[in-house]
Short mmCIF file of C-alpha atoms in Angstrom, two decimals:
data_model
loop_
_atom_site.label_atom_id
_atom_site.label_comp_id
_atom_site.label_asym_id
_atom_site.label_seq_id
_atom_site.Cartn_x
_atom_site.Cartn_y
_atom_site.Cartn_z
CA MET A 1 117.68 144.08 100.57
CA GLU A 2 114.52 145.48 99.19
CA LYS A 3 114.10 142.78 96.61
CA TYR A 4 113.84 140.16 99.33
CA LYS A 5 110.98 141.93 100.96
CA LYS A 6 107.77 140.10 100.59
CA ILE A 7 104.48 140.93 102.21
CA ILE A 8 101.77 138.26 102.11
CA LEU A 9 98.09 138.57 102.96
CA GLY A 10 96.70 135.32 104.36
CA ILE A 11 92.97 134.50 104.43
CA GLU A 12 91.40 131.63 106.38
CA SER A 13 87.75 130.54 106.64
CA SER A 14 87.79 126.73 106.63
CA CYS A 15 85.64 126.22 109.70
CA ASP A 16 84.28 128.67 112.25
CA GLU A 17 87.01 131.31 112.43
CA THR A 18 87.19 134.17 109.97
CA SER A 19 90.78 135.33 109.87
CA ALA A 20 93.13 137.54 107.88
CA ALA A 21 96.80 138.21 108.55
CA VAL A 22 99.62 140.22 107.04
CA VAL A 23 102.99 138.52 107.30
CA ARG A 24 106.36 139.91 106.22
CA VAL A 25 109.24 137.75 105.16
CA LYS A 26 112.12 138.94 107.33
CA CYS A 27 114.91 136.88 105.93
CA GLN A 28 115.12 134.16 103.38
CA MET A 29 118.51 132.54 103.30
CA SER A 30 118.71 129.08 101.86
CA ASN A 31 118.49 127.39 105.24
CA VAL A 32 116.90 130.02 107.46
CA LYS A 33 113.55 131.59 106.79
CA CYS A 34 111.87 133.84 109.18
CA PHE A 35 108.59 135.68 109.20
CA GLU A 36 107.10 138.54 111.11
CA ILE A 37 103.40 138.87 111.84
CA LEU A 38 102.34 142.45 111.09
CA SER A 39 98.73 141.69 111.94
CA ASN A 40 96.56 138.67 112.60
CA ILE A 41 92.85 139.23 113.07
CA VAL A 42 90.75 136.26 114.17
CA LEU A 43 87.02 136.52 114.50
CA SER A 44 85.70 133.44 116.24
CA GLN A 45 82.12 132.28 115.94
CA ILE A 46 82.34 130.07 118.99
CA ASP A 47 79.77 132.09 120.90
CA ILE A 48 77.32 131.83 118.02
CA HIS A 49 77.75 128.05 117.72
CA LYS A 50 77.78 127.33 121.45
CA LYS A 51 74.03 127.22 121.71
CA TYR A 52 73.86 124.58 118.97
CA GLY A 53 76.58 122.44 120.60
CA GLY A 54 78.77 122.57 117.50
CA VAL A 55 79.48 124.39 114.28
CA VAL A 56 76.40 124.85 112.15
CA PRO A 57 77.61 125.05 108.52
CA GLU A 58 74.89 127.35 107.23
CA VAL A 59 75.31 129.77 110.13
CA ALA A 60 79.11 129.60 109.77
CA ALA A 61 79.02 130.48 106.07
CA ARG A 62 76.69 133.40 106.67
CA SER A 63 78.91 134.86 109.38
CA HIS A 64 81.98 134.41 107.18
CA ILE A 65 80.31 136.40 104.41
CA LYS A 66 79.39 139.15 106.82
CA ASN A 67 82.81 139.33 108.46
CA ILE A 68 85.40 138.57 105.86
CA LEU A 69 85.84 142.02 104.30
CA PRO A 70 85.97 143.91 107.63
CA VAL A 71 88.45 141.32 108.92
CA ILE A 72 90.69 141.74 105.86
CA GLN A 73 90.46 145.52 106.10
CA GLY A 74 91.27 145.28 109.80
CA ALA A 75 94.36 143.18 109.07
CA LEU A 76 95.62 145.68 106.46
CA ASP A 77 94.97 148.64 108.79
CA GLU A 78 96.64 147.05 111.78
CA ALA A 79 99.68 146.16 109.68
CA CYS A 80 99.75 149.74 108.35
CA VAL A 81 99.83 148.53 104.77
CA SER A 82 97.55 149.07 101.81
CA GLN A 83 96.81 146.81 98.88
CA LYS A 84 99.74 148.19 96.89
CA ASP A 85 102.19 146.86 99.52
CA ILE A 86 100.85 143.32 99.27
CA ASP A 87 103.02 141.03 97.13
CA ALA A 88 100.82 137.93 97.22
CA ILE A 89 97.54 136.58 98.58
CA ALA A 90 97.33 133.16 100.24
CA VAL A 91 94.02 131.44 100.94
CA THR A 92 92.92 128.12 102.44
CA ASN A 93 91.28 125.91 99.82
CA GLY A 94 90.80 122.80 102.01
CA PRO A 95 90.20 120.71 103.94
CA GLY A 96 87.16 122.12 105.74
CA LEU A 97 83.49 122.86 105.38
CA ILE A 98 82.76 123.53 101.74
CA THR A 99 80.41 126.45 102.34
CA SER A 100 82.91 128.10 104.71
CA LEU A 101 85.91 127.47 102.46
CA MET A 102 84.15 129.03 99.50
CA VAL A 103 83.70 132.37 101.24
CA GLY A 104 87.45 132.79 101.80
CA ALA A 105 88.43 131.43 98.39
CA GLU A 106 85.98 133.54 96.41
CA THR A 107 86.95 136.67 98.36
CA ALA A 108 90.66 136.00 97.78
CA LYS A 109 90.09 135.38 94.08
CA THR A 110 88.17 138.63 93.74
CA LEU A 111 90.96 140.56 95.48
CA ALA A 112 93.64 138.87 93.36
CA TYR A 113 91.79 139.86 90.20
CA LEU A 114 91.03 143.37 91.38
CA TRP A 115 94.49 144.14 92.75
CA GLN A 116 96.33 142.10 90.11
CA LYS A 117 98.25 140.07 92.68
CA PRO A 118 99.56 136.49 92.57
CA ILE A 119 97.41 134.06 94.56
CA VAL A 120 98.38 130.80 96.27
CA ALA A 121 95.97 128.07 97.36
CA VAL A 122 96.98 126.73 100.78
CA ASN A 123 96.37 123.33 102.32
CA HIS A 124 95.09 124.09 105.84
CA LEU A 125 96.90 121.09 107.35
CA LYS A 126 100.27 122.20 105.97
CA ALA A 127 99.63 125.67 107.40
CA HIS A 128 99.24 124.14 110.88
CA ILE A 129 102.81 122.86 110.49
CA TYR A 130 104.14 126.10 108.94
CA ALA A 131 103.01 127.90 112.11
CA ALA A 132 106.32 126.64 113.53
CA TRP A 133 108.20 129.07 111.26
CA LEU A 134 106.45 131.98 112.96
CA GLN A 135 107.59 130.67 116.29
CA GLU A 136 111.23 130.76 115.18
CA ALA A 137 110.94 134.38 114.19
CA LYS A 138 109.64 135.29 117.58
CA SER A 139 112.53 133.81 119.49
CA TYR A 140 114.92 136.15 117.64
CA LYS A 141 117.38 133.34 117.32
CA LEU A 142 117.94 132.92 113.62
CA LYS A 143 118.17 129.19 113.86
CA ALA A 144 117.21 126.98 110.97
CA ILE A 145 114.63 124.26 111.46
CA SER A 146 116.66 121.09 110.85
CA PHE A 147 115.29 118.48 108.52
CA PRO A 148 113.99 115.86 108.38
CA VAL A 149 111.00 116.97 110.42
CA LEU A 150 108.21 114.92 111.93
CA ALA A 151 104.96 116.81 112.43
CA LEU A 152 101.85 115.90 114.38
CA VAL A 153 98.78 117.77 113.14
CA VAL A 154 96.04 117.31 115.69
CA SER A 155 92.73 119.14 115.46
CA GLY A 156 88.96 118.80 115.41
CA GLY A 157 88.96 117.19 112.00
CA HIS A 158 92.38 115.56 111.75
CA THR A 159 95.03 113.57 113.59
CA GLU A 160 97.97 112.91 111.29
CA LEU A 161 101.67 112.19 111.53
CA VAL A 162 103.59 113.75 108.66
CA PHE A 163 107.20 113.24 107.58
CA MET A 164 108.95 116.18 105.89
CA LYS A 165 112.33 115.69 104.27
CA ASN A 166 112.41 119.35 103.32
CA GLU A 167 110.20 122.37 103.79
CA LYS A 168 108.00 121.57 100.80
CA SER A 169 107.61 117.82 101.08
CA PHE A 170 104.80 116.22 103.08
CA LYS A 171 104.39 112.48 103.49
CA LYS A 172 101.62 111.15 105.70
CA ILE A 173 102.92 108.21 107.75
CA GLY A 174 99.96 107.74 110.07
CA GLN A 175 96.47 109.00 110.78
CA THR A 176 93.36 108.35 112.84
CA LEU A 177 91.37 105.36 111.66
CA ASP A 178 88.10 106.80 112.94
CA ASP A 179 87.53 109.98 115.01
CA ALA A 180 89.97 112.90 115.17
CA ALA A 181 91.38 113.71 118.62
CA GLY A 182 89.56 117.06 118.77
CA GLU A 183 86.31 115.41 117.78
CA VAL A 184 86.45 112.97 120.74
CA PHE A 185 87.10 115.89 123.07
CA ASP A 186 83.88 117.48 121.76
CA LYS A 187 81.92 114.24 121.98
CA VAL A 188 83.15 113.32 125.46
CA ALA A 189 82.23 116.85 126.61
CA LYS A 190 78.78 116.15 125.23
CA ILE A 191 78.57 112.78 127.06
CA LEU A 192 79.51 114.62 130.29
CA ASP A 193 77.04 117.45 129.55
CA LEU A 194 79.81 120.04 129.69
CA GLY A 195 78.98 122.02 126.55
CA TYR A 196 80.97 123.11 123.50
CA PRO A 197 83.78 123.41 122.45
CA GLY A 198 84.98 120.30 124.26
CA GLY A 199 88.75 120.85 124.27
CA PRO A 200 89.04 123.80 126.67
CA ILE A 201 86.20 122.57 128.92
CA ILE A 202 87.62 119.05 129.29
CA SER A 203 91.07 120.35 130.16
CA LYS A 204 89.61 122.81 132.66
CA TYR A 205 87.66 120.06 134.43
CA ALA A 206 90.68 117.76 134.17
CA GLU A 207 92.79 120.21 136.18
CA SER A 208 90.94 119.34 139.37
CA GLY A 209 90.43 115.66 138.53
CA ASN A 210 92.51 112.57 139.05
CA PRO A 211 93.95 111.20 135.79
CA GLN A 212 94.27 107.76 137.37
CA ALA A 213 90.69 107.63 138.63
CA PHE A 214 89.52 105.53 135.68
CA ALA A 215 91.58 103.15 133.58
CA PHE A 216 90.48 104.05 130.08
CA PRO A 217 92.10 102.20 127.18
CA ARG A 218 95.04 103.53 125.14
CA PRO A 219 93.69 102.37 121.76
CA ILE A 220 96.18 100.77 119.34
CA MET A 221 99.10 102.24 121.28
CA ASP A 222 101.18 99.12 120.65
CA SER A 223 100.35 98.66 116.98
CA LYS A 224 103.36 98.63 114.68
CA ASP A 225 102.04 101.40 112.43
CA PHE A 226 101.62 105.08 113.27
CA ASN A 227 97.85 105.19 113.11
CA PHE A 228 95.54 106.32 115.88
CA SER A 229 92.04 105.30 116.96
CA PHE A 230 89.88 107.28 119.35
CA SER A 231 86.36 106.01 118.68
CA GLY A 232 86.69 103.09 121.12
CA LEU A 233 87.96 105.41 123.83
CA LYS A 234 84.86 107.57 123.39
CA THR A 235 82.70 104.44 123.77
CA SER A 236 84.59 103.40 126.94
CA VAL A 237 83.91 106.80 128.46
CA LEU A 238 80.25 106.44 127.54
CA TYR A 239 80.02 102.99 129.20
CA LYS A 240 81.65 104.33 132.34
CA VAL A 241 79.37 107.36 132.55
CA GLN A 242 76.30 105.17 132.02
CA GLU A 243 77.49 102.76 134.72
CA ILE A 244 78.04 105.58 137.22
CA LYS A 245 74.62 107.06 136.47
CA ARG A 246 72.95 103.68 136.91
CA GLN A 247 74.60 103.22 140.29
CA GLU A 248 73.55 106.69 141.35
CA GLN A 249 69.96 105.95 140.47
CA LYS A 250 70.01 102.72 142.46
CA LYS A 251 71.39 104.34 145.56
CA PHE A 252 69.51 107.62 145.17
CA GLN A 253 72.84 109.37 145.39
CA VAL A 254 73.73 112.74 144.01
CA SER A 255 76.66 112.89 141.60
CA SER A 256 79.74 111.04 142.74
CA PHE A 257 82.48 113.21 144.10
CA LYS A 258 84.23 115.01 141.26
CA PHE A 259 82.91 112.46 138.80
CA GLN A 260 83.04 114.75 135.76
CA GLU A 261 86.50 116.04 136.73
CA ASN A 262 87.87 112.53 137.17
CA ILE A 263 86.42 111.29 133.89
CA ALA A 264 87.76 114.36 132.08
CA ALA A 265 91.24 113.94 133.59
CA SER A 266 91.43 110.20 132.92
CA PHE A 267 90.15 110.60 129.37
CA GLN A 268 92.54 113.44 128.60
CA GLN A 269 95.45 111.40 129.96
CA SER A 270 94.57 108.53 127.60
CA VAL A 271 94.54 110.78 124.54
CA VAL A 272 97.79 112.49 125.53
CA ASP A 273 99.52 109.16 126.29
CA VAL A 274 98.67 107.71 122.89
CA LEU A 275 99.52 110.86 120.92
CA VAL A 276 102.86 111.36 122.65
CA TYR A 277 103.89 107.70 122.62
CA LYS A 278 103.27 107.20 118.91
CA THR A 279 104.75 110.55 117.92
CA ILE A 280 107.97 109.96 119.87
CA LYS A 281 108.19 106.44 118.43
CA ALA A 282 107.92 107.91 114.93
CA THR A 283 110.65 110.47 115.62
CA GLN A 284 112.96 107.57 116.53
CA GLN A 285 112.05 105.33 113.63
CA TYR A 286 112.32 108.12 111.05
CA LYS A 287 115.41 109.58 112.74
CA VAL A 288 114.14 113.14 112.50
CA LYS A 289 115.98 116.21 113.68
CA THR A 290 112.96 118.30 114.67
CA LEU A 291 109.46 117.61 115.96
CA ILE A 292 106.64 120.05 115.22
CA MET A 293 103.13 119.89 116.67
CA GLY A 294 100.29 122.04 115.37
CA GLY A 295 96.49 122.25 115.15
CA GLY A 296 93.78 123.17 117.63
CA VAL A 297 94.38 120.24 120.01
CA ALA A 298 98.04 121.35 120.28
CA ALA A 299 96.60 124.13 122.46
CA ASN A 300 95.98 121.50 125.16
CA LYS A 301 98.26 122.26 128.09
CA LEU A 302 98.93 118.70 129.21
CA LEU A 303 99.68 117.62 125.63
CA ARG A 304 102.11 120.52 125.15
CA GLN A 305 103.98 119.82 128.38
CA THR A 306 104.14 116.06 127.90
CA MET A 307 105.18 116.23 124.24
CA LYS A 308 107.87 118.77 124.97
CA SER A 309 109.42 116.92 127.89
CA GLU A 310 109.31 113.51 126.16
CA ALA A 311 110.90 114.98 123.01
CA GLU A 312 113.63 116.57 125.10
CA LYS A 313 114.28 113.29 126.88
CA ASN A 314 114.82 111.75 123.46
CA GLY A 315 117.05 114.56 122.28
CA VAL A 316 114.69 115.86 119.60
CA PRO A 317 114.09 119.62 119.53
CA CYS A 318 110.33 120.18 119.68
CA ILE A 319 108.56 123.24 118.32
CA ILE A 320 105.00 123.89 119.41
CA PRO A 321 103.68 127.26 118.22
CA GLU A 322 102.10 129.47 120.83
CA ILE A 323 98.43 128.70 121.43
CA ARG A 324 96.96 131.51 119.34
CA LEU A 325 98.94 130.18 116.35
CA CYS A 326 97.84 126.56 116.92
CA THR A 327 94.13 127.21 116.65
CA ASP A 328 92.75 128.32 113.27
CA ASN A 329 94.22 131.66 112.15
CA ALA A 330 95.53 133.22 108.96
CA ALA A 331 99.18 133.91 109.85
CA PRO A 332 100.38 130.37 109.06
CA ILE A 333 98.28 130.48 105.87
CA ALA A 334 100.41 133.44 104.75
CA VAL A 335 103.62 131.53 105.59
CA ALA A 336 102.37 128.53 103.62
CA GLY A 337 101.64 130.98 100.81
CA TYR A 338 105.32 131.94 100.80
CA PHE A 339 106.35 128.30 100.26
CA GLY A 340 103.56 127.56 97.76
CA LYS A 341 103.35 128.28 94.06
CA PRO A 342 101.05 131.00 92.72
CA ILE A 343 98.44 129.86 90.21
CA PRO A 344 95.97 131.85 88.06
CA TRP A 345 92.99 132.84 90.20
CA GLN A 346 90.65 131.10 87.79
CA LYS A 347 92.19 127.79 88.82
CA ILE A 348 91.64 128.19 92.57
CA ASP A 349 89.07 125.65 93.66
CA VAL A 350 88.06 124.47 97.13
CA ASP A 351 88.34 120.82 98.16
CA PRO A 352 86.68 119.91 101.48
CA GLY A 353 88.49 116.56 101.64
CA LEU A 354 91.95 117.79 100.61
CA ASP A 355 94.73 115.42 101.74
CA ILE A 356 97.98 116.71 103.20
CA SER A 357 99.94 114.95 100.48
CA GLU A 358 98.05 116.87 97.78
CA ASN A 359 98.38 120.50 96.59
CA MET B 1 63.01 93.35 109.05
CA SER B 2 65.92 91.32 110.27
CA SER B 3 67.82 91.69 113.47
CA ILE B 4 71.38 90.57 114.09
CA ILE B 5 73.50 90.56 117.24
CA THR B 6 77.20 91.28 116.91
CA HIS B 7 79.65 90.81 119.77
CA SER B 8 82.62 92.92 118.67
CA ALA B 9 83.63 95.72 116.34
CA GLN B 10 85.14 93.07 114.06
CA GLU B 11 81.81 91.25 113.82
CA THR B 12 80.09 94.55 113.00
CA ILE B 13 82.62 95.12 110.21
CA GLU B 14 81.94 91.61 108.85
CA LEU B 15 78.22 92.36 108.84
CA GLY B 16 78.92 95.56 106.90
CA LYS B 17 80.87 93.56 104.34
CA ARG B 18 78.02 91.08 103.88
CA LEU B 19 75.61 93.97 103.50
CA ALA B 20 77.85 95.55 100.87
CA SER B 21 77.69 92.44 98.71
CA LYS B 22 73.94 93.04 98.32
CA LEU B 23 74.25 96.67 97.24
CA ARG B 24 73.68 97.42 93.57
CA GLY B 25 73.92 101.21 93.49
CA GLY B 26 71.32 103.89 94.16
CA GLU B 27 70.71 102.82 97.75
CA VAL B 28 70.31 105.35 100.55
CA ILE B 29 71.09 103.80 103.92
CA CYS B 30 70.02 105.61 107.08
CA LEU B 31 71.98 104.64 110.13
CA TYR B 32 70.48 105.29 113.59
CA GLY B 33 72.28 104.90 116.90
CA ASN B 34 73.75 106.87 119.77
CA LEU B 35 77.29 108.16 120.19
CA GLY B 36 79.55 105.14 120.37
CA ALA B 37 76.97 102.73 118.95
CA GLY B 38 79.27 101.70 116.12
CA LYS B 39 77.84 103.54 113.11
CA THR B 40 81.23 104.39 111.64
CA THR B 41 82.38 100.83 112.35
CA LEU B 42 79.52 99.38 110.30
CA ILE B 43 80.31 101.82 107.48
CA LYS B 44 83.94 100.71 107.56
CA GLY B 45 82.64 97.21 106.82
CA ILE B 46 80.39 98.41 104.01
CA ALA B 47 83.33 100.32 102.51
CA GLN B 48 85.62 97.32 102.72
CA GLY B 49 82.94 95.14 101.14
CA LEU B 50 82.55 97.60 98.29
CA GLY B 51 86.30 97.67 97.73
CA VAL B 52 87.08 101.15 99.04
CA LYS B 53 90.85 101.38 99.53
CA LYS B 54 91.04 104.57 101.59
CA ILE B 55 90.65 104.58 105.36
CA VAL B 56 87.08 105.49 106.32
CA THR B 57 87.18 108.11 109.07
CA SER B 58 84.44 110.01 110.84
CA PRO B 59 83.07 112.82 108.62
CA THR B 60 81.69 114.74 111.61
CA PHE B 61 83.99 117.66 110.87
CA ILE B 62 83.51 118.10 107.12
CA LEU B 63 80.00 116.50 106.99
CA ILE B 64 80.58 114.41 103.89
CA ASN B 65 83.24 112.07 102.59
CA VAL B 66 83.24 110.66 99.07
CA TYR B 67 85.10 107.39 98.51
CA LYS B 68 85.87 105.92 95.10
CA VAL B 69 84.77 102.32 94.70
CA LYS B 70 86.94 100.08 92.61
CA ARG B 71 84.81 97.00 92.24
CA GLN B 72 84.18 95.40 88.94
CA MET B 73 80.85 93.73 88.12
CA SER B 74 78.93 96.49 89.81
CA ASN B 75 77.44 99.87 89.07
CA VAL B 76 78.65 101.36 92.31
CA LYS B 77 81.31 103.97 91.60
CA CYS B 78 81.33 105.82 94.87
CA LEU B 79 80.37 105.53 98.50
CA ILE B 80 79.02 108.72 100.05
CA HIS B 81 79.37 108.96 103.82
CA ILE B 82 77.30 111.77 105.35
CA ASP B 83 77.26 112.74 109.02
CA CYS B 84 74.48 115.01 110.25
CA TYR B 85 75.73 115.10 113.86
CA ARG B 86 76.60 118.79 113.72
CA ILE B 87 73.91 120.11 111.48
CA ASP B 88 70.82 121.98 112.43
CA SER B 89 68.59 121.71 109.40
CA ALA B 90 68.23 119.74 106.20
CA ARG B 91 69.21 122.88 104.32
CA ASP B 92 72.82 122.42 105.44
CA ILE B 93 72.98 119.10 103.64
CA GLU B 94 71.35 120.56 100.55
CA ASN B 95 73.82 123.48 100.59
CA ILE B 96 76.83 121.21 100.43
CA GLY B 97 75.30 119.32 97.52
CA ALA B 98 74.99 116.05 99.42
CA ALA B 99 71.34 115.46 98.55
CA GLU B 100 72.26 115.25 94.87
CA TYR B 101 73.75 111.82 95.50
CA PHE B 102 70.44 110.40 96.80
CA GLY B 103 69.22 107.73 94.41
CA ASN B 104 72.12 108.19 92.00
CA PRO B 105 72.52 104.72 90.41
CA ASN B 106 76.30 104.96 90.64
CA SER B 107 76.50 105.72 94.33
CA VAL B 108 75.65 104.22 97.67
CA VAL B 109 74.80 106.85 100.29
CA VAL B 110 75.15 106.13 104.02
CA ILE B 111 73.81 108.73 106.45
CA GLU B 112 74.64 108.98 110.15
CA TRP B 113 72.18 110.88 112.37
CA PRO B 114 69.55 110.90 109.56
CA GLU B 115 66.85 111.94 112.04
CA ARG B 116 68.21 115.49 111.73
CA ILE B 117 67.37 115.71 108.03
CA LYS B 118 64.20 113.64 107.90
CA ASP B 119 62.43 116.19 105.68
CA ILE B 120 64.67 115.49 102.73
CA LEU B 121 65.26 111.76 103.07
CA PRO B 122 64.07 109.84 100.02
CA LYS B 123 61.05 107.56 100.47
CA LYS B 124 62.94 104.60 99.15
CA ARG B 125 65.62 103.95 101.73
CA MET B 126 67.12 101.28 103.90
CA GLU B 127 66.98 101.87 107.66
CA ILE B 128 69.46 100.40 110.07
CA HIS B 129 69.19 100.82 113.84
CA ILE B 130 72.12 100.00 116.08
CA ALA B 131 71.34 99.50 119.75
CA MET B 132 73.97 99.04 122.43
CA LYS B 133 73.39 95.91 124.48
CA GLY B 134 76.29 96.11 126.90
CA GLU B 135 80.01 96.19 126.27
CA GLY B 136 80.86 95.16 122.73
CA LYS B 137 77.41 93.72 122.10
CA ARG B 138 75.20 95.40 119.49
CA GLU B 139 71.75 94.67 118.12
CA ILE B 140 71.57 95.72 114.49
CA SER B 141 68.11 95.85 112.91
CA ILE B 142 67.85 96.24 109.17
CA ASN B 143 64.71 97.42 107.41
CA PHE B 144 64.61 97.21 103.65
#
């Protein structure tokens, strides 16, 4: 059994989270792979960036530099392993902020050289999908993920539908034509003066709002392709907020009853409707056997519930990793490292605009 | 200065295409306008006009997108789309190497939210202001 044992150190720094994780391969039969998280340390910079209303690249890179070694040490300690137990290092090389990516990549390269370990460059978007393999391990049911798989990766920088005929093949079949879903959450939060990050705040306000209060558009929901568009929705919200404010000024009224809550709920419903509708349509057209959803926006409660119930209605098993594995963290990076091919550390290079079909 | 009214996103894209036909390489275009004004829409038009095949998406998250231009009869080899929405100082843009494209004869640079990096903007630049004039309607002023 020993020869199957594989311990991977994952390192992630593509945006504003510094993270390191130690993941152990528990079993690796031809059709079932399962992984155990020995440690997963995530140091978020959200509090630092809050006052700026968004991630500030220069500040992000500086905090990554300061935190990355303690975070890696913390991950090794918590997993009760030392460098000699590590079989491979996996690191995100894109997409993301170049200055942030470089901190993780250069650190990983240095460790690979120093410890003489194989190193794998990981596409961050693929890792969001591989998070599903961690979920399987947790349920203790050694059930294989059946292929083909359709995956929705939905985050602050991306909204993509990906078709996988096996665990190493990624074909993008649709994407946003303008803003990513997470980005409109941030921008709508800004329009409503709710602060940053937008995702959690919007869904909190939405909880006590009426999703039918405003009829916002469901952009390109009926188009034949699997692309998304959220920029026009953002503009519709802006028009509505401006209209309400103008009326308030005229009538010398204070804020309309629950106006922010209702806008938040109606906006969120629009995004969820479009994401779920197109994703389910793609599962039917591509006749997939499993649906996976990952990325930071997959932490949204309404999206999780709706996607799951619609997939079930259509008879497609749906895996959505638990929330802490949807947002940026290094555990899925380590899993992706298992599936990826090691390359000489000298050849590891970051690519801020890396596509999911590459690498 | 010229000022044009467009009545839909499609018209804004068409304007971007017409603008692209006048670009020769080395231009830095600063694009001003609020959230939802249609900055990315105009850039989609410019990209189409230049012959960019990839889908132009918002670079808010990664700050800069580089698109290859496949147009013969022109010097323009790439379109650089920069978004300063999230950044705090001009140094951020310098750190990611974006400023190196300014004035490069083989590239056209388009900058959203340029007011945030005004210290490092080149003197020779084109300025475009997009103002929202009600639903769908935009006033686009171009300053060469």
